[in-house]
Short mmCIF file of C-alpha atoms and ligand atoms in Angstrom, two decimals:
data_model
loop_
_atom_site.label_atom_id
_atom_site.label_comp_id
_atom_site.label_asym_id
_atom_site.label_seq_id
_atom_site.Cartn_x
_atom_site.Cartn_y
_atom_site.Cartn_z
CA MET F 151 33.50 -270.45 234.23
CA ASP F 152 32.70 -273.35 236.52
CA THR F 153 28.99 -274.11 235.99
CA ASN F 154 28.56 -274.79 239.72
CA LYS F 155 29.11 -271.10 240.39
CA LEU F 156 25.55 -269.83 240.08
CA LEU F 157 26.59 -266.37 241.23
CA GLU F 158 30.09 -265.01 240.87
CA VAL F 159 31.31 -261.61 241.99
CA GLN F 160 34.70 -260.63 240.54
CA SER F 161 36.78 -257.79 241.98
CA VAL F 162 33.66 -255.74 242.67
CA GLY F 163 33.93 -252.33 244.26
CA LYS F 164 31.40 -249.68 245.22
CA ARG F 165 32.16 -246.14 246.21
CA PHE F 166 29.75 -243.66 247.69
CA GLY F 167 31.37 -240.31 247.14
CA GLY F 168 34.99 -240.86 248.08
CA LEU F 169 34.30 -243.76 250.43
CA ALA F 170 34.59 -247.42 249.47
CA ALA F 171 31.66 -249.41 250.89
CA VAL F 172 32.78 -252.52 249.00
CA ASN F 173 36.40 -252.87 247.97
CA ASN F 174 37.65 -255.36 245.38
CA CYS F 175 35.36 -258.19 246.52
CA SER F 176 35.47 -261.60 244.89
CA LEU F 177 33.22 -264.45 245.94
CA PHE F 178 30.89 -267.05 244.50
CA VAL F 179 27.73 -268.86 245.52
CA GLU F 180 27.52 -272.46 244.47
CA GLU F 181 24.32 -273.70 242.88
CA GLY F 182 22.17 -275.56 245.42
CA SER F 183 23.95 -274.11 248.46
CA VAL F 184 22.71 -272.01 251.32
CA THR F 185 25.63 -269.59 251.55
CA GLY F 186 25.91 -267.22 254.50
CA LEU F 187 27.30 -263.68 254.50
CA ILE F 188 28.30 -262.27 257.86
CA GLY F 189 30.32 -259.34 259.14
CA PRO F 190 30.04 -256.35 261.44
CA ASN F 191 27.67 -253.48 260.71
CA GLY F 192 29.02 -251.33 257.91
CA ALA F 193 31.02 -254.23 256.41
CA GLY F 194 29.35 -253.74 253.02
CA LYS F 195 27.03 -256.76 253.00
CA THR F 196 23.84 -254.94 252.01
CA THR F 197 25.73 -252.89 249.43
CA LEU F 198 26.95 -256.14 247.88
CA PHE F 199 23.39 -257.51 247.78
CA ASN F 200 22.15 -254.28 246.21
CA MET F 201 24.65 -254.69 243.39
CA VAL F 202 23.81 -258.36 242.88
CA ALA F 203 20.08 -257.54 242.78
CA GLY F 204 20.67 -254.62 240.39
CA ASN F 205 19.66 -251.80 242.71
CA PHE F 206 22.78 -249.95 241.61
CA PRO F 207 25.78 -250.90 239.46
CA PRO F 208 29.24 -251.53 240.92
CA THR F 209 31.87 -248.82 240.53
CA SER F 210 34.29 -251.52 239.38
CA GLY F 211 34.36 -255.26 238.73
CA GLN F 212 31.90 -257.73 237.26
CA ILE F 213 28.99 -259.88 238.37
CA PHE F 214 28.12 -263.16 236.66
CA PHE F 215 24.89 -265.04 237.09
CA ASP F 216 24.27 -268.44 235.58
CA GLY F 217 27.39 -268.02 233.45
CA GLU F 218 26.42 -264.62 232.01
CA ASP F 219 27.76 -261.18 232.73
CA VAL F 220 24.89 -259.37 234.46
CA THR F 221 26.87 -256.36 235.69
CA GLY F 222 24.69 -253.26 235.75
CA LEU F 223 21.42 -255.00 234.82
CA LYS F 224 18.29 -253.54 236.38
CA PRO F 225 16.37 -255.29 239.17
CA PHE F 226 13.55 -256.40 236.83
CA GLU F 227 16.06 -257.85 234.37
CA LEU F 228 17.76 -259.82 237.13
CA PHE F 229 14.37 -260.76 238.52
CA SER F 230 13.36 -262.26 235.20
CA ARG F 231 16.57 -264.31 235.26
CA GLY F 232 15.65 -265.68 238.68
CA VAL F 233 17.49 -263.36 241.08
CA LEU F 234 15.10 -262.47 243.91
CA ARG F 235 15.60 -260.54 247.06
CA THR F 236 13.05 -260.38 249.82
CA PHE F 237 11.40 -257.15 250.85
CA GLN F 238 9.29 -256.31 253.80
CA ILE F 239 5.63 -256.74 252.95
CA ALA F 240 4.70 -253.41 251.36
CA HIS F 241 2.29 -251.31 253.35
CA GLU F 242 -0.32 -251.21 250.59
CA PHE F 243 -0.65 -254.99 250.80
CA SER F 244 -1.67 -254.98 254.47
CA GLN F 245 -5.35 -254.74 253.51
CA MET F 246 -5.11 -257.88 251.40
CA THR F 247 -5.24 -261.41 252.74
CA ALA F 248 -2.17 -263.62 253.05
CA LEU F 249 -3.36 -265.58 250.02
CA GLU F 250 -4.01 -262.45 247.96
CA ASN F 251 -0.54 -261.14 248.80
CA LEU F 252 0.93 -264.27 247.24
CA MET F 253 -1.28 -263.78 244.21
CA MET F 254 0.26 -260.37 243.50
CA VAL F 255 2.53 -261.98 240.94
CA PRO F 256 4.91 -259.59 239.24
CA ALA F 257 4.93 -258.64 235.58
CA GLY F 258 5.56 -261.16 232.85
CA GLN F 259 2.36 -263.11 233.44
CA PRO F 260 -0.15 -263.22 230.56
CA GLY F 261 -2.80 -261.49 232.74
CA GLU F 262 -0.60 -258.41 232.97
CA SER F 263 -0.77 -257.61 229.29
CA LEU F 264 -3.78 -255.67 228.08
CA LEU F 265 -3.19 -256.98 224.61
CA THR F 266 -3.43 -260.56 225.83
CA THR F 267 -6.59 -259.69 227.79
CA TRP F 268 -8.17 -258.33 224.65
CA LEU F 269 -6.95 -261.11 222.37
CA SER F 270 -7.63 -264.07 224.63
CA PRO F 271 -9.59 -263.43 227.84
CA GLY F 272 -9.72 -267.19 228.41
CA ALA F 273 -5.93 -267.30 228.87
CA VAL F 274 -6.20 -264.68 231.62
CA LYS F 275 -8.91 -266.60 233.43
CA SER F 276 -6.98 -269.85 233.42
CA GLU F 277 -3.87 -267.97 234.49
CA GLU F 278 -5.78 -266.61 237.49
CA VAL F 279 -6.90 -270.09 238.44
CA ALA F 280 -3.35 -271.36 238.13
CA VAL F 281 -1.98 -268.48 240.23
CA ARG F 282 -4.57 -269.09 242.95
CA GLN F 283 -3.73 -272.79 243.00
CA LYS F 284 -0.03 -272.02 243.25
CA ALA F 285 -0.68 -269.55 246.08
CA GLU F 286 -2.68 -272.24 247.91
CA ASP F 287 0.20 -274.70 247.44
CA VAL F 288 2.72 -272.18 248.76
CA ILE F 289 0.52 -271.38 251.79
CA ASP F 290 0.28 -275.10 252.55
CA PHE F 291 4.01 -275.64 252.04
CA LEU F 292 4.74 -272.87 254.57
CA LYS F 293 2.11 -274.26 256.97
CA LEU F 294 0.28 -270.93 256.96
CA GLY F 295 -3.05 -272.48 255.97
CA HIS F 296 -4.70 -271.31 259.21
CA VAL F 297 -4.08 -267.64 258.29
CA ARG F 298 -4.67 -267.82 254.51
CA ASN F 299 -7.71 -265.48 254.71
CA GLU F 300 -6.30 -263.21 257.42
CA LEU F 301 -5.36 -259.67 256.35
CA ALA F 302 -1.58 -259.51 255.94
CA GLY F 303 -1.53 -256.46 258.24
CA ASN F 304 -2.83 -258.64 261.09
CA LEU F 305 -0.12 -261.30 260.79
CA SER F 306 2.70 -261.48 263.33
CA GLY F 307 6.15 -260.26 262.32
CA GLY F 308 7.32 -263.83 261.86
CA GLN F 309 4.31 -264.81 259.78
CA LYS F 310 4.97 -261.81 257.54
CA LYS F 311 8.53 -263.04 257.04
CA LEU F 312 7.19 -266.46 256.08
CA LEU F 313 4.83 -264.81 253.62
CA GLU F 314 7.73 -262.82 252.22
CA LEU F 315 9.58 -266.09 251.69
CA GLY F 316 6.44 -267.50 250.09
CA ARG F 317 6.40 -264.70 247.53
CA THR F 318 9.77 -265.92 246.25
CA MET F 319 8.09 -269.28 245.60
CA MET F 320 5.44 -267.73 243.33
CA VAL F 321 7.98 -267.10 240.59
CA GLU F 322 10.81 -269.16 239.16
CA ALA F 323 13.60 -268.07 241.48
CA LYS F 324 17.08 -269.52 241.05
CA ILE F 325 18.66 -267.62 243.90
CA VAL F 326 17.01 -265.90 246.83
CA LEU F 327 18.87 -263.13 248.65
CA LEU F 328 17.77 -262.79 252.27
CA ASP F 329 18.96 -259.69 254.11
CA GLU F 330 18.50 -260.13 257.85
CA VAL F 331 15.24 -261.93 257.47
CA ALA F 332 15.33 -263.16 261.07
CA ALA F 333 15.53 -259.70 262.67
CA GLY F 334 12.63 -259.25 265.07
CA VAL F 335 11.23 -262.75 264.61
CA ASN F 336 10.44 -264.75 267.76
CA ARG F 337 12.22 -268.05 268.42
CA THR F 338 9.33 -270.33 267.47
CA LEU F 339 8.70 -268.65 264.14
CA LEU F 340 12.43 -268.43 263.54
CA LYS F 341 12.49 -272.23 263.64
CA ASP F 342 9.64 -272.33 261.11
CA LEU F 343 11.46 -269.84 258.92
CA ALA F 344 14.70 -271.84 259.10
CA ALA F 345 12.86 -275.11 258.45
CA ASN F 346 11.19 -273.61 255.39
CA ILE F 347 14.46 -272.27 254.01
CA GLU F 348 15.94 -275.75 254.48
CA ARG F 349 12.99 -277.38 252.75
CA MET F 350 13.01 -274.90 249.86
CA ASN F 351 16.68 -275.71 249.45
CA SER F 352 16.52 -279.48 249.78
CA GLU F 353 13.08 -280.22 248.29
CA LEU F 354 12.74 -277.47 245.69
CA GLY F 355 16.40 -276.86 244.82
CA TYR F 356 16.52 -273.17 245.74
CA THR F 357 19.93 -271.57 246.20
CA PHE F 358 20.08 -269.04 249.04
CA PHE F 359 22.47 -266.22 249.85
CA VAL F 360 21.80 -265.12 253.39
CA ILE F 361 22.93 -262.07 255.37
CA GLU F 362 22.23 -262.68 259.02
CA HIS F 363 23.33 -261.50 262.44
CA ASP F 364 21.86 -264.49 264.27
CA MET F 365 24.89 -266.79 264.49
CA ASP F 366 22.85 -269.81 265.57
CA LEU F 367 20.68 -269.46 262.50
CA ILE F 368 23.75 -269.04 260.28
CA GLU F 369 25.36 -272.12 261.80
CA ARG F 370 22.21 -274.17 261.35
CA LEU F 371 21.46 -273.09 257.78
CA CYS F 372 24.57 -271.98 255.99
CA ASP F 373 27.53 -273.79 254.52
CA PRO F 374 29.77 -272.20 253.51
CA VAL F 375 29.82 -268.86 255.30
CA ILE F 376 31.60 -265.82 253.82
CA VAL F 377 32.92 -263.16 256.18
CA MET F 378 33.18 -259.50 255.17
CA ALA F 379 34.81 -256.69 257.13
CA GLN F 380 35.42 -253.11 256.04
CA GLY F 381 34.29 -253.74 252.50
CA GLU F 382 36.41 -256.83 251.95
CA VAL F 383 35.96 -260.59 252.01
CA ILE F 384 38.23 -261.80 254.80
CA ALA F 385 37.33 -265.49 255.03
CA LYS F 386 35.12 -268.31 253.80
CA GLY F 387 34.46 -271.69 255.39
CA HIS F 388 32.27 -273.75 257.68
CA MET F 389 30.90 -271.74 260.57
CA GLU F 390 32.65 -274.06 263.03
CA GLU F 391 36.07 -273.31 261.46
CA LEU F 392 35.36 -269.61 261.37
CA ARG F 393 34.50 -269.52 265.06
CA ARG F 394 37.98 -270.92 265.78
CA ASN F 395 39.82 -268.44 263.53
CA PRO F 396 41.36 -265.72 265.74
CA GLU F 397 41.34 -263.16 262.90
CA ILE F 398 37.59 -263.62 262.45
CA VAL F 399 36.89 -263.58 266.15
CA GLU F 400 38.84 -260.34 266.34
CA ALA F 401 37.15 -258.76 263.34
CA TYR F 402 33.67 -259.89 264.16
CA PHE F 403 32.82 -261.88 267.24
CA GLY F 404 35.16 -259.86 269.41
CA ALA F 405 33.49 -256.61 268.44
CA PRO F 406 30.19 -255.66 270.01
CA VAL F 407 27.46 -256.71 267.61
CA GLU F 408 24.80 -254.13 266.96
CA VAL F 409 21.67 -255.38 265.30
CA ASP F 410 20.26 -252.81 262.94
N1 ADP Q 213 23.50 -245.16 249.83
C1 ADP Q 213 24.62 -244.97 250.53
N2 ADP Q 213 25.27 -243.77 250.49
C2 ADP Q 213 26.40 -243.58 251.17
N3 ADP Q 213 27.00 -244.51 251.94
C3 ADP Q 213 26.41 -245.70 252.04
C4 ADP Q 213 25.19 -246.00 251.34
N4 ADP Q 213 24.84 -247.30 251.61
C5 ADP Q 213 25.79 -247.77 252.45
N5 ADP Q 213 26.72 -246.83 252.70
C6 ADP Q 213 27.92 -247.00 253.54
O1 ADP Q 213 28.60 -248.15 253.07
C7 ADP Q 213 29.12 -248.91 254.15
C8 ADP Q 213 28.59 -250.32 254.07
O2 ADP Q 213 27.21 -250.31 254.41
P1 ADP Q 213 26.28 -251.59 254.27
O3 ADP Q 213 26.48 -252.21 252.96
O4 ADP Q 213 24.90 -251.18 254.62
O5 ADP Q 213 26.89 -252.54 255.40
P2 ADP Q 213 26.26 -253.79 256.16
O6 ADP Q 213 25.04 -254.24 255.44
O7 ADP Q 213 27.36 -254.81 256.17
O8 ADP Q 213 25.95 -253.34 257.56
C9 ADP Q 213 28.74 -248.18 255.41
O9 ADP Q 213 29.84 -247.37 255.79
C10 ADP Q 213 27.57 -247.33 254.98
O10 ADP Q 213 27.47 -246.17 255.76
MG1 MG Q 214 23.04 -254.48 256.05
#
């Protein structure tokens, strides 16, 4: 397999009952790219992400990540290989500060293991210091320093999205899956969000796979863009080319776009 293909989906299908949500889809995401995924509601985009992130296995086909077959692996297994998808900030974290939210590092850290705590408490302490320092660095990178000690529940919708992005920086992510991260974010914060995605890509080498309804954001951030409709990949290219393709315009831009 071409080593540039960080993520490769081969003839993947997913049925719910008798209905195909994703039908024989093949696509790849090149390492270092910000690849877009667009298509009308119900096209199968989120279902595809769920399979890539391990939320459920495909009914057919295979998924490769970093050259290995990862079909059917669980979310935590994919997570430990560097596949991250963003989630809304969980409700239980609203009573923690922005900084503390970033410090909620997932399993796999020495501090998580009771055995390590018992055997070498010093390792846990230094791990905590390192995690706090990293969280501070991430907060600064995202230019959220002014709200570092604010409760996450008091942040604006856009600031929460930035924090969500920041959580992907706390671990060693190789690819970040963003599912409609811009929904409900005001224009100013949307620019911050886009700028941070660009910086994470260009300065830190993150690969992104982005589902988005906001076409301006897609055009600004993503190259290439993959188009899905009715469970299938129907096109891939630069956004500018896609806008001129009558088949795409018909399948997508022509149809009324509902934002869910
Ligand atoms: N858990 C599920 N059970 C049954 N049908 C589902 C489920 N998830 C998605 N679908 C169906 O699969 C199709 C694709 O949905 P989805 O992947 O959410 O599309 P998109 O994200 O492109 O809007 C839709 O027809 C949807 O109703
Ligand atoms: Mg969706």
